[in-house]
XYZ file of C-alpha atoms in Angstrom:
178
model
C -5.211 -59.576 -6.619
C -5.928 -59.390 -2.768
C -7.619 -56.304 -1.306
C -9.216 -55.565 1.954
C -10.884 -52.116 2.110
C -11.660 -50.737 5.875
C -13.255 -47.563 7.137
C -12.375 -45.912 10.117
C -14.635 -43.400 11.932
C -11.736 -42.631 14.772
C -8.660 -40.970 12.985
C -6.830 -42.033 15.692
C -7.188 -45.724 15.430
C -7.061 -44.893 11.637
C -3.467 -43.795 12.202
C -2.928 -46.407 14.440
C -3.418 -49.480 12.162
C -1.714 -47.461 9.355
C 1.643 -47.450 11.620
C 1.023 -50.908 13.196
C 0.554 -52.399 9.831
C 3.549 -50.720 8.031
C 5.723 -51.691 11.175
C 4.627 -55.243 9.926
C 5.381 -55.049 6.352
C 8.926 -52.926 7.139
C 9.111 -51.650 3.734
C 12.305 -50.743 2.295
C 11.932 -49.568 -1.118
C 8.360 -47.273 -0.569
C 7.238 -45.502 -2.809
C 4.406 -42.763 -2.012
C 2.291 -39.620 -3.998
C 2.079 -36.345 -2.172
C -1.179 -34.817 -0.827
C -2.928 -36.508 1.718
C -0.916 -39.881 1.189
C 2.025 -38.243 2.885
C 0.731 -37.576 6.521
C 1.563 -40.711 7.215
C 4.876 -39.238 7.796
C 3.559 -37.353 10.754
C 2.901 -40.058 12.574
C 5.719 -43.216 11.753
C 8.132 -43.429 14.261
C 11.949 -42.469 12.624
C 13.156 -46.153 13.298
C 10.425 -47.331 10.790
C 12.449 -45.555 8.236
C 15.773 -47.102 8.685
C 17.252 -48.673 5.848
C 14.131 -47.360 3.888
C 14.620 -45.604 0.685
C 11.556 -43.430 -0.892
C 10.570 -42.567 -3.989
C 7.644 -40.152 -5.576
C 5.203 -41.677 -7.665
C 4.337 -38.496 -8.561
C 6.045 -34.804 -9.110
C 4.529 -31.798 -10.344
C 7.640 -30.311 -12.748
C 8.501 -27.819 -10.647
C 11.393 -26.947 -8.987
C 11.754 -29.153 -5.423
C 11.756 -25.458 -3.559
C 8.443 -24.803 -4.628
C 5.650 -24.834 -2.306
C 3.424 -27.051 -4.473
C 6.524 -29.936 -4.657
C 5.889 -33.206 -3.377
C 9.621 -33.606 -2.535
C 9.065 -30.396 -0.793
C 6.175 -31.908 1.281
C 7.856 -35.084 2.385
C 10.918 -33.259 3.090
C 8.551 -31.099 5.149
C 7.904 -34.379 7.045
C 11.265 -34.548 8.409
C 12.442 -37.099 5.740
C 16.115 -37.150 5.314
C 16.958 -36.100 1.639
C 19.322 -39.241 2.080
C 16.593 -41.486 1.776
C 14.239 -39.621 -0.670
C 14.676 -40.049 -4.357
C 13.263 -36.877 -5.870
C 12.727 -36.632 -9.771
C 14.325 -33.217 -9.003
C 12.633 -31.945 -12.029
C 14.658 -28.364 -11.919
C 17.586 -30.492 -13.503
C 16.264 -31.094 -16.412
C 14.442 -28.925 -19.453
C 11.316 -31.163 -20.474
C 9.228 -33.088 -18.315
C 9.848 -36.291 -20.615
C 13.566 -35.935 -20.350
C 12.667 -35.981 -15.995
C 10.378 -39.088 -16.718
C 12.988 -40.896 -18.465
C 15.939 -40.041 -15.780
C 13.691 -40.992 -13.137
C 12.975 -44.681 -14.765
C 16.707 -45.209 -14.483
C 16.539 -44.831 -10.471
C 13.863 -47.197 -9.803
C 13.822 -50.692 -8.073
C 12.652 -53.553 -10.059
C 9.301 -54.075 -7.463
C 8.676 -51.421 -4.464
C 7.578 -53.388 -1.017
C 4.715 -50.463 -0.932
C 3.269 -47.807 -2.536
C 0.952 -45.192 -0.697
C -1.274 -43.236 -2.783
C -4.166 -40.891 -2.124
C -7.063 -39.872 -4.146
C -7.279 -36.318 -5.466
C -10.813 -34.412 -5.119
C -11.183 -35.084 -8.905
C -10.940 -38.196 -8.540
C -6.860 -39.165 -9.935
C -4.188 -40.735 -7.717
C -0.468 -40.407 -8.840
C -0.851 -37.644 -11.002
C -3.040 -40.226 -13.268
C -5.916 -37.654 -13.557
C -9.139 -39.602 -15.418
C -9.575 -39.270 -19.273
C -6.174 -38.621 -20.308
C -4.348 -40.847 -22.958
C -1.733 -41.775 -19.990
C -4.443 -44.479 -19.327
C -4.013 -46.048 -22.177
C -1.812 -49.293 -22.773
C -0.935 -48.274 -26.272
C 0.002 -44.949 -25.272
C 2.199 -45.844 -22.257
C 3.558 -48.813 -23.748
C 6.130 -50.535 -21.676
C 7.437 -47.031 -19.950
C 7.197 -47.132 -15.940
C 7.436 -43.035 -15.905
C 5.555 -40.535 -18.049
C 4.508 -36.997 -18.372
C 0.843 -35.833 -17.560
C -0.956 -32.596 -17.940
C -4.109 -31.114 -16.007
C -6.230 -27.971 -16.955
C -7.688 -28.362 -13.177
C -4.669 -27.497 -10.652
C -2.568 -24.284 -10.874
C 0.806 -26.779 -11.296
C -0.333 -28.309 -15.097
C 2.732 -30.121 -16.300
C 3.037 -33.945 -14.040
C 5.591 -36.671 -14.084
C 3.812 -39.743 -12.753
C 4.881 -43.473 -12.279
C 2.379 -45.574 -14.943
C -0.727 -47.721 -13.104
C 1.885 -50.741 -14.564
C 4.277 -49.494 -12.838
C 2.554 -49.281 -9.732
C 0.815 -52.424 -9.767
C 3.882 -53.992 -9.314
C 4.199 -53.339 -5.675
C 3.815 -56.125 -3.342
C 1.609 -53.965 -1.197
C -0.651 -50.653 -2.600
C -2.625 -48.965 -0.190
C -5.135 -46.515 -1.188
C -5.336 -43.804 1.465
C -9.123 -41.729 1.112
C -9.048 -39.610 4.078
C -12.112 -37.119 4.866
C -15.131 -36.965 5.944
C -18.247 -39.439 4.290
């Protein structure tokens, strides 16, 4: 595995690299987590969308019209609800029964998948010490249910680190101050 980790002390050269560099990849199937991971929305140019289709890695199971949904947030971004694949959660009565509808949407391999890092530490609603990092527990499922006792939203769907390690291009997004 190939990595290249960069700091930036100018956000706007930050920003700038992010764009120039997805303009380069030109991503169609992208999939991203909400938080800070989506404000790269704010600053892609529409074209850089076209033919794109975007998926959550992550969903809190609420309804999409809640203000704590990450399908809210990117739709917030001015993403056309063409292109975004929700979990739309709302839909269904468990979060398992969301999980397992959602694994039927997905693409074999995503060209990228944008994640941030929560303050505790978890990306993807993958929040550390919980069974759901565990290889027996997972299994072979790309999509499973998580649960937090530290956010206000405690039920999760969440993409598996398998899963997500199957993207031709991850990039980790930590954005604050050091």
């Amino acid at each position: 595995m190939n990595f290249q980790l960069r700091e930036f002390s100018d956000e706007k050269v930050f920003w700038a690299t992010i764009v120039k560099n997805f303009q380069k990849i030109a991503p169609q199937k992208i999939a991203v987590s909400g938080g800070s991971s989506a404000q790269i929305f704010d600053f892609l140019p529409k074209e850089s969308l076209k033919n794109s289709e975007i998926f959550l890695t992550d969903e809190r199971f609420v309804s999409e019209s809640h203000p704590d949904s990450n399908a809210r947030l990117l739709l917030s971004k001015n993403i056309s609800s063409d292109i975004l694949k929700s979990w739309r959660p709302e839909d269904f009565e468990s979060p398992e029964t969301c999980a397992e509808n959602y694994t039927k949407n997905l693409p074999e391999k995503f060209d990228l998948t944008i994640l941030g890092v929560g303050p505790d530490g978890h990306t993807a609603s993958l929040f550390p010490h919980g069974e759901w990092l565990d290889d027996d527990f997972i299994g072979k499922r790309k999509c499973i249910t998580t649960y937090t006792e530290h956010f206000a939203i405690k039920q999760r769907l969440s993409f598996t680190f398998s899963e997500i390690q199957k993207s031709r291009n991850i990039w980790i997004l930590v954005i604050g101050v050091r």
